[in-house]
CSV table of C-alpha atoms in Angstrom, one decimal:
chain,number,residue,atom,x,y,z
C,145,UNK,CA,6.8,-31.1,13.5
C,146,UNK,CA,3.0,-31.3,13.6
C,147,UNK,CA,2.7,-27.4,13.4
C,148,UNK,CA,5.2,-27.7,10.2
C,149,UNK,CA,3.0,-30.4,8.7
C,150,UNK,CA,-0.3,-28.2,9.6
C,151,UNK,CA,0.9,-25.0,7.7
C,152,UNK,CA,2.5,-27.0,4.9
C,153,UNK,CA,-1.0,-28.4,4.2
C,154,UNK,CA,-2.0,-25.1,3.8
C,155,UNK,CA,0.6,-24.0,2.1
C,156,UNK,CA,-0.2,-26.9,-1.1
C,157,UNK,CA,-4.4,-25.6,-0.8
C,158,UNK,CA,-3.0,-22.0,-1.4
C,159,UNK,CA,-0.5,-22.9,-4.1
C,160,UNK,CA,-2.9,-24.3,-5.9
C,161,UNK,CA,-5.4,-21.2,-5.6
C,162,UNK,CA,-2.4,-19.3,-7.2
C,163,UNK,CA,-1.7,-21.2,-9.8
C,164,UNK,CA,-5.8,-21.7,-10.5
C,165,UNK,CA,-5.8,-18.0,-10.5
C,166,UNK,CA,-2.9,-17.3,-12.6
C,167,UNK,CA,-3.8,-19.3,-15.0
C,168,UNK,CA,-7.3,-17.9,-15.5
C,169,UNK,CA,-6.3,-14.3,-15.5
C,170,UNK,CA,-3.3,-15.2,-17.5
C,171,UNK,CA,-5.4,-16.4,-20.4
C,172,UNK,CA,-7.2,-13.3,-21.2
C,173,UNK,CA,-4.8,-10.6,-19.6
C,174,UNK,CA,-6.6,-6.9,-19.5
C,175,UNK,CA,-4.2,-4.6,-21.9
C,176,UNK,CA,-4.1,-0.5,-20.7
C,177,UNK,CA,-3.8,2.2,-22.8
C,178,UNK,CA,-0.6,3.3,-21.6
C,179,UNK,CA,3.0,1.4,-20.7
C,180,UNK,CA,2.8,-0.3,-17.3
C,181,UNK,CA,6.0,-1.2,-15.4
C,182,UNK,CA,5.5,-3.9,-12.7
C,183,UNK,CA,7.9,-3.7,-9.8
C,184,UNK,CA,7.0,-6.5,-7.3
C,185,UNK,CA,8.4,-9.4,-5.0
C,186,UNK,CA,8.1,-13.1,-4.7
C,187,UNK,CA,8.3,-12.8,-1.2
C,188,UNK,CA,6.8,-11.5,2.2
C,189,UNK,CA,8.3,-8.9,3.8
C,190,UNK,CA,10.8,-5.7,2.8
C,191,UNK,CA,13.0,-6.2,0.0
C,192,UNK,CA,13.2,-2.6,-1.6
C,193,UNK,CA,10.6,-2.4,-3.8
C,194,UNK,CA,9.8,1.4,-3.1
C,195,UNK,CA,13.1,2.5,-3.4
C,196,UNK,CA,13.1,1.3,-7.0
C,197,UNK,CA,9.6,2.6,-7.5
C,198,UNK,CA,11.0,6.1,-6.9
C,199,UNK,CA,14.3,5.6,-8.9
C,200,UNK,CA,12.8,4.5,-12.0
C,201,UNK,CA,9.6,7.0,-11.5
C,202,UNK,CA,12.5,10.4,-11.3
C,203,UNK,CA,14.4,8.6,-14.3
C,204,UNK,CA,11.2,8.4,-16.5
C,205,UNK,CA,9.7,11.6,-15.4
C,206,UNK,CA,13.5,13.7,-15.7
C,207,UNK,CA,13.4,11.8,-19.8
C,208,UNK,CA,9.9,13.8,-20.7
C,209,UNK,CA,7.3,11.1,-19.8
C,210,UNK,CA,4.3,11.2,-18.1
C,211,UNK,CA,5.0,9.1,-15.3
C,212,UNK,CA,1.9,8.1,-12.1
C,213,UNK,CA,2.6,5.2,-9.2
C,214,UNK,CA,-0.1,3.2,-8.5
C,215,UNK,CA,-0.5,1.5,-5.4
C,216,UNK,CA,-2.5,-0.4,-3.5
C,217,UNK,CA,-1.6,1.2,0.3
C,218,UNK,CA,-1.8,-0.6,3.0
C,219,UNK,CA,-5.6,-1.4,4.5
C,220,UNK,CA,-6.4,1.7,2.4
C,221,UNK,CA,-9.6,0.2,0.1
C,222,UNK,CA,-10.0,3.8,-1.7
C,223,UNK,CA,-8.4,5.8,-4.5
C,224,UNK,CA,-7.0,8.3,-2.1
C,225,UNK,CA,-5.9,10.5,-4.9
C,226,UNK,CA,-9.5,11.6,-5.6
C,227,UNK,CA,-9.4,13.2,-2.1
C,228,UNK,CA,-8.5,17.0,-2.1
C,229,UNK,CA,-5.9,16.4,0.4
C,230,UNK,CA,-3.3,13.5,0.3
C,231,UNK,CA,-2.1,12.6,3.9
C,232,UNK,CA,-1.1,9.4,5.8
C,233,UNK,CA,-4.3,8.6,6.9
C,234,UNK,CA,-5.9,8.6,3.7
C,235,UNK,CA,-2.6,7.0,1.9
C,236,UNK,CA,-0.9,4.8,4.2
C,237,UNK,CA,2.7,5.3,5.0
C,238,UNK,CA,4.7,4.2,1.8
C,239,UNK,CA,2.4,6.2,-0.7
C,240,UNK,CA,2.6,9.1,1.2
C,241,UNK,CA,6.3,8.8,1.2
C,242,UNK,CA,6.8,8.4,-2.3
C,243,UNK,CA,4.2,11.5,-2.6
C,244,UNK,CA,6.3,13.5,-0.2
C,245,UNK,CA,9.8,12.1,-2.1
C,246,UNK,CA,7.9,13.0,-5.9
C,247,UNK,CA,6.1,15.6,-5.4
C,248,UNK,CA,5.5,16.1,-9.0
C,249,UNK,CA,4.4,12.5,-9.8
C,250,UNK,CA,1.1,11.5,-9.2
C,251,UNK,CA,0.7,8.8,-6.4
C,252,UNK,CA,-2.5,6.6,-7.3
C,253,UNK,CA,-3.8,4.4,-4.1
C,254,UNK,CA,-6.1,1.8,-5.0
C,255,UNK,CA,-6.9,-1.8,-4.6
C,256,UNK,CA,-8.3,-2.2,-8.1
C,257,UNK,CA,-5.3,-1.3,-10.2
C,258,UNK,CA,-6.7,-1.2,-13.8
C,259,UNK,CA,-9.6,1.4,-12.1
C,260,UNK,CA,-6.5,3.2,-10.8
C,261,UNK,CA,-4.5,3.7,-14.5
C,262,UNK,CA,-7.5,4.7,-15.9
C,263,UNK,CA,-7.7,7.5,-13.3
C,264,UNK,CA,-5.0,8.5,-14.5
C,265,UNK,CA,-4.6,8.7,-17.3
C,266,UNK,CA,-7.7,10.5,-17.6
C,267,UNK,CA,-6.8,13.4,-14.6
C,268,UNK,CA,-2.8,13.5,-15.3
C,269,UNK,CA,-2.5,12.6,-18.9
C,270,UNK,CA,-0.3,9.7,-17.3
C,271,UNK,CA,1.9,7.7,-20.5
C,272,UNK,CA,3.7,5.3,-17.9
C,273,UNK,CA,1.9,4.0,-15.1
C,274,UNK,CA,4.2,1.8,-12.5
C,275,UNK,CA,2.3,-0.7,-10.6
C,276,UNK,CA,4.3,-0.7,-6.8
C,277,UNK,CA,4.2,-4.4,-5.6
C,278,UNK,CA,2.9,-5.4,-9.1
C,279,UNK,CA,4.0,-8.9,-10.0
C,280,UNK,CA,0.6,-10.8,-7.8
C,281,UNK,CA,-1.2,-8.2,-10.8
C,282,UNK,CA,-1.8,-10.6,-13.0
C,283,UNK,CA,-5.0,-9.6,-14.8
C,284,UNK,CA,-2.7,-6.9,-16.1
C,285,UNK,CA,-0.9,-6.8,-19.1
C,286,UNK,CA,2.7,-5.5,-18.4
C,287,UNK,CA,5.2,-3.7,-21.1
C,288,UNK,CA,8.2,-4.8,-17.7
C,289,UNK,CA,8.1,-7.3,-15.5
C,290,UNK,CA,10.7,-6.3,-12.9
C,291,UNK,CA,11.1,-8.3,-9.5
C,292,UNK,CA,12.9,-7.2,-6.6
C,293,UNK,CA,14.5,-10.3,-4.7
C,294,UNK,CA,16.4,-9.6,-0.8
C,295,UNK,CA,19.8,-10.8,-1.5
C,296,UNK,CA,20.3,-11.6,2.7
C,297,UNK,CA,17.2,-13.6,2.4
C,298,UNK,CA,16.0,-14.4,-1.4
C,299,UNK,CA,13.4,-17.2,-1.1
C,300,UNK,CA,13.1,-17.8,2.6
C,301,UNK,CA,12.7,-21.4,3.5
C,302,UNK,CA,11.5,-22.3,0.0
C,303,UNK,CA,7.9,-22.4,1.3
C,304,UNK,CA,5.0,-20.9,0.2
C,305,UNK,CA,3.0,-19.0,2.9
C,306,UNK,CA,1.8,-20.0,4.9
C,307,UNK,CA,4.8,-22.6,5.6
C,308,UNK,CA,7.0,-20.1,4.5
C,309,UNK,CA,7.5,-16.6,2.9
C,310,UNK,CA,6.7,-16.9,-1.1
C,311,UNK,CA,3.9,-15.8,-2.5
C,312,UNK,CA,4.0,-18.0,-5.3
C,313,UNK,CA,5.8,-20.5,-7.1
C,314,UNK,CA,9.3,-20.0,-7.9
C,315,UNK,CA,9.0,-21.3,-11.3
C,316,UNK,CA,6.7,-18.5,-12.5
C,317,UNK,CA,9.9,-16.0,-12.0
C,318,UNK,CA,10.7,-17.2,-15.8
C,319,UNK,CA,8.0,-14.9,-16.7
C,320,UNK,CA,10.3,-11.6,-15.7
C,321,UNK,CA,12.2,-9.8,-17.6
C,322,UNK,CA,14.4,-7.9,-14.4
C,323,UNK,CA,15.5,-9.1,-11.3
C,324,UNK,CA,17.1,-6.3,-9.4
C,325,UNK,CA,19.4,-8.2,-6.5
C,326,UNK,CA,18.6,-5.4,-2.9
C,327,UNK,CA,21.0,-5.1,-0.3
C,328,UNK,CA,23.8,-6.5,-1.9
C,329,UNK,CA,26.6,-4.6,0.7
C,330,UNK,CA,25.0,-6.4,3.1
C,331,UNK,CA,25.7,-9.5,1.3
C,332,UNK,CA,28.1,-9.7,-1.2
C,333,UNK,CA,28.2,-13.2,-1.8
C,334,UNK,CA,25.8,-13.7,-3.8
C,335,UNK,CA,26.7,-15.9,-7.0
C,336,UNK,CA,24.0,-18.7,-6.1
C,337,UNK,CA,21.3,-16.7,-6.6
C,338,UNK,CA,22.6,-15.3,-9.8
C,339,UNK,CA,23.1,-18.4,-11.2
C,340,UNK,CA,19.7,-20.6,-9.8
C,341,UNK,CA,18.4,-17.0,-12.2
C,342,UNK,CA,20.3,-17.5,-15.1
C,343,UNK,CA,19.4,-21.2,-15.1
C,344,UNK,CA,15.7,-20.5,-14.4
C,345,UNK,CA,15.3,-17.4,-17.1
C,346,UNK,CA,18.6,-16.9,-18.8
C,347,UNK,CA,16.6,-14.0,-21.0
C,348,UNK,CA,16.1,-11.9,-18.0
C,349,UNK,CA,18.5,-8.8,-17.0
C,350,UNK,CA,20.3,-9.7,-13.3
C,351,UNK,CA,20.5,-5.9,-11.7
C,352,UNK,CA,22.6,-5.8,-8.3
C,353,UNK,CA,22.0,-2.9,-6.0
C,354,UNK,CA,22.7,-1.3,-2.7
C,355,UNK,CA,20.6,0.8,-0.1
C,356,UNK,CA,23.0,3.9,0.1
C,357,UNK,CA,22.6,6.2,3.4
C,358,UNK,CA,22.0,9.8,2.7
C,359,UNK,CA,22.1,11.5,5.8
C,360,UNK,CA,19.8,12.2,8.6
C,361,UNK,CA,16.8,14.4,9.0
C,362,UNK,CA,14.8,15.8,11.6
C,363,UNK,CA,11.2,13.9,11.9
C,364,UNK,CA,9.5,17.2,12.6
C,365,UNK,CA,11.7,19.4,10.1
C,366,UNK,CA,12.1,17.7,6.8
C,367,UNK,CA,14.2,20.6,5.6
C,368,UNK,CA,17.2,20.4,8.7
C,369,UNK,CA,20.0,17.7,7.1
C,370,UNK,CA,22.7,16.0,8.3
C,371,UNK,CA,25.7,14.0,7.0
C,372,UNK,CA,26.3,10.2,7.7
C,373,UNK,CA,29.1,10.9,10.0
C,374,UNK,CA,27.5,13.4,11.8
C,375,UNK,CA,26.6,11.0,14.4
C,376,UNK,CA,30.1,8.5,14.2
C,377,UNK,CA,30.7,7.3,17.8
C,378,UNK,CA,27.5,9.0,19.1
C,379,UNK,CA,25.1,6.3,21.6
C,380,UNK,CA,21.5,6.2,20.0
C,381,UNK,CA,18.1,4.7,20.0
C,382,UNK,CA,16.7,3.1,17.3
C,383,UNK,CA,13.0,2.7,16.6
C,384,UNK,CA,11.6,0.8,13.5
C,385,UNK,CA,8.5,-0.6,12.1
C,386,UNK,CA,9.0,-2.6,9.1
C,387,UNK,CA,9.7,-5.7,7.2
C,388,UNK,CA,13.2,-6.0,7.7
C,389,UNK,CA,14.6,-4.2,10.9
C,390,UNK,CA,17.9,-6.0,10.4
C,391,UNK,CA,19.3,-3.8,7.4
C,392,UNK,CA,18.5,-1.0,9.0
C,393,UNK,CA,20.5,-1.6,11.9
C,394,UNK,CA,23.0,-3.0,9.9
C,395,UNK,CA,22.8,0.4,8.2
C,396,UNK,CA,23.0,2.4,11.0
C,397,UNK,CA,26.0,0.4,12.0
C,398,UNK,CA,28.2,0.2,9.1
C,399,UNK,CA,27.9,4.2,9.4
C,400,UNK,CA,29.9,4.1,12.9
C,401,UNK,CA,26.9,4.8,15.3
C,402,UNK,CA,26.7,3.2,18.6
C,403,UNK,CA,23.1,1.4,19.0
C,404,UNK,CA,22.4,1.5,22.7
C,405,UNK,CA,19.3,0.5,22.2
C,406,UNK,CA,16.6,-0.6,19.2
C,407,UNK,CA,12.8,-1.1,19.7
C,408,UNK,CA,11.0,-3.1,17.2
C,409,UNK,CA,7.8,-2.6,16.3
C,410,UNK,CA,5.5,-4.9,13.1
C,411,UNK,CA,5.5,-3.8,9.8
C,412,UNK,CA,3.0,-0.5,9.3
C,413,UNK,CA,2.5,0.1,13.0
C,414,UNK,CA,0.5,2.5,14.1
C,415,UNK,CA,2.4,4.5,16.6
C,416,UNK,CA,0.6,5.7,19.8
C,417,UNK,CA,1.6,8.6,21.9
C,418,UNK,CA,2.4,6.4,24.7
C,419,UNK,CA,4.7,4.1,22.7
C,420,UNK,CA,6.7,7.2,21.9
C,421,UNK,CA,6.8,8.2,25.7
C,422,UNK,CA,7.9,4.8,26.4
C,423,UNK,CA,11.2,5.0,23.8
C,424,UNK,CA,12.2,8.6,24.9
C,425,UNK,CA,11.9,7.3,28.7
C,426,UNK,CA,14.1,4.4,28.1
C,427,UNK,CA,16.5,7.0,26.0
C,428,UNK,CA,17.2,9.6,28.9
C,429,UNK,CA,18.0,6.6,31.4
C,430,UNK,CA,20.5,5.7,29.1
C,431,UNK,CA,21.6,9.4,28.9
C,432,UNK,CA,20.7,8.8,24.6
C,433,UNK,CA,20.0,12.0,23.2
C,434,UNK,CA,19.4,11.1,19.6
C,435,UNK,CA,16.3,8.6,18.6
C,436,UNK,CA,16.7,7.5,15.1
C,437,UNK,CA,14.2,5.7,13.0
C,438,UNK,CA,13.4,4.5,9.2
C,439,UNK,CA,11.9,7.6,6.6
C,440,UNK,CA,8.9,5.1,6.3
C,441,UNK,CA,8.1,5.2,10.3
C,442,UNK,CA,9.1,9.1,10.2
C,443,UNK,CA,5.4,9.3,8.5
C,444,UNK,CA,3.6,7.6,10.7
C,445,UNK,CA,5.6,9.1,14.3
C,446,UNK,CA,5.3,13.0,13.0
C,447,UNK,CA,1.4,12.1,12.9
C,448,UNK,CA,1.7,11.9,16.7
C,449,UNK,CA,0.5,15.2,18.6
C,450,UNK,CA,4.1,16.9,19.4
C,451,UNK,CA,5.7,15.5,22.5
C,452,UNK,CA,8.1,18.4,24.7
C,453,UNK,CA,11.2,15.9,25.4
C,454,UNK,CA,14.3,17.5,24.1
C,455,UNK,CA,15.7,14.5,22.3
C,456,UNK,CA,16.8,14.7,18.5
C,457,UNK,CA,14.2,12.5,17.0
C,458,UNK,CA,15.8,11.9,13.1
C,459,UNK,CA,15.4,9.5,10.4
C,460,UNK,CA,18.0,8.2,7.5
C,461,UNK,CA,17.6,8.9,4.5
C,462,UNK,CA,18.2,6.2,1.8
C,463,UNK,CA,18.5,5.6,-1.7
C,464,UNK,CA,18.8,2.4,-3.9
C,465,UNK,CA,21.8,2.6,-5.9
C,466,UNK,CA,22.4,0.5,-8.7
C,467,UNK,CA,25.9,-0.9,-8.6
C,468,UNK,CA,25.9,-3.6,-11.5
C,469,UNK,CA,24.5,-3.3,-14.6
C,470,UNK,CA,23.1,-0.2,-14.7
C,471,UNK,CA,23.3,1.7,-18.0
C,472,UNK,CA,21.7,-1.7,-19.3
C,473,UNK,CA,18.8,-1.5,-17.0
C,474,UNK,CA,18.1,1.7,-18.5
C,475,UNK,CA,18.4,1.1,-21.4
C,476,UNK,CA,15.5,-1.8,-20.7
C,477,UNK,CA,13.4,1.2,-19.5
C,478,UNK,CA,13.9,3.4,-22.5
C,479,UNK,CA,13.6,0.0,-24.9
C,480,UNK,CA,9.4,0.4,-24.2
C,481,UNK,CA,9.2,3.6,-25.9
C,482,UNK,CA,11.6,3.0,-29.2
C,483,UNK,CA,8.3,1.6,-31.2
């Protein structure tokens, strides 16, 4: 209880920052010379933002426009796109996926984002510039507000951080104009949240979606694929490093794979030779000859020196798949270009 009061303390000094803060930029927001879509989250933690980043950037880019993804990376203070070779170290793990997944779309990282969009625009001619984990931007004037909320956990306890997971109030949410509802097969009940939305901003557009499974690939050979019931039945190790290591093993179970055994590791760990050894060790006891992890950890594992230990070491891939709603959400995204 005294811990609880302690961070709940806290969390009222740094609501107030916020709302100090979003009031000031708010006032005088800085407008870009091109449309800016904002895909964010009200929350810590994974709730599918880059998934969407990539959907929308392939529909934009497959409709004529001009499409760059700017992002801030994580602990990466530079414009990484100004180096002559893009990489995970110089990107961070996310970026460099989407960079690997587009490889036609310019991936922008940068912690100033207006610096960022006028980079380019000026070196890719960029029309439409999508701001990943953009709604805390609030300097920035946006042409589309869109907010990705975790339908198995939307708001956490209710809290702002540090007490709990929001990153600001929930009453600022009325400023959206999308709320795109993730992981919705691993929740379907979800009419609660559909309606505290439609009583909060009854203007926005309520999206629902689902993480769709692709199949597997090889870590260390991108191009080597196989289906989702390749592996039905089959005893495997699962190794993960992100927000939300529950819908992934949810994933991976729904598909009809055995998880003999899962190692967790925090969000954007940096993998070490010896943490590898450690999982493949663990495997062959277990007679496991199949490791498989998340696309986002497959980055930051193949950046290991190679390893000879004659396991399958795969990742899934996934892709956000809009269930409900979805001819009107693109229609939302076309609306910005009709004037």
């Amino acid at each position: 209880g005294v811990v609880k009061a302690f961070l709940y303390f806290f969390s009222l000094i740094y609501g107030l920052v916020v709302r100090v803060l979003i009031f000031i930029y708010r006032l005088k927001p800085y407008r870009l010379n091109c449309k800016v879509i904002s895909v964010g989250n009200i929350t810590l933690g994974g709730t599918g933002k880059t998934s969407l980043v990539s959907l929308i950037a392939q529909y934009l880019k497959q409709r004529g426009h001009r499409v760059a993804i700017l992002t801030r990376g994580y602990k990466k203070p530079v414009a990484s796109c100004q180096l002559p070779v893009a990489s995970y170290e110089t990107m961070g793990d996310e970026p460099y996926m989407l960079k690997m997944n587009l490889k036609d779309v310019p991936v922008v990282v940068d912690t100033d984002r207006i610096r960022a969009t006028k980079l380019a625009i000026r070196d890719y001619g960029a029309d439409t510039v999508i701001l990943d984990d953009g709604l805390q931007q609030w300097k920035i004037k946006k042409d589309l507000e869109i907010v990705t909320i975790d339908s198995t956990n939307p708001f956490g306890n209710g809290y702002l951080i540090p007490r709990g997971i929001l990153r600001e109030p929930l009453s600022y949410l009325k400023q959206a104009d999308i709320f795109v509802l993730t992981k919705t097969n691993l929740n379907p009940d979800n009419q609660d949240i559909k309606e505290f939305f439609n009583q909060l901003n009854p203007s926005a557009l309520i999206i629902e979606s689902i993480h769709r499974p692709l199949g597997f690939c090889r870590v260390d050979k991108r191009d080597e694929f196989l289906k989702t019931d390749a592996l039905a039945g089959k005893n495997v190790t699962l190794i993960s490093g992100i927000a939300d290591p529950d819908s992934f093993e949810n994933l991976i179970a729904s598909l009809g794979i055995n998880i003999a055994l899962a190692f967790r590791f925090p969000d954007h760990y940096s993998y070490a030779r010896k943490d590898l050894e450690n999982v493949i060790r663990e495997s062959q006891k277990k007679s496991i000859d199949t490791i498989i992890t998340t696309e986002k950890d497959a980055v930051r594992l193949n950046n290991l020196p190679p390893i000879d230990h004659g396991l399958r070491l795969l990742y899934l891939r996934i892709e956000l798949k809009i269930i409900k709603n979805e001819q009107e959400f693109y229609n939302r995204l076309l609306g910005l270009y009709s004037y």
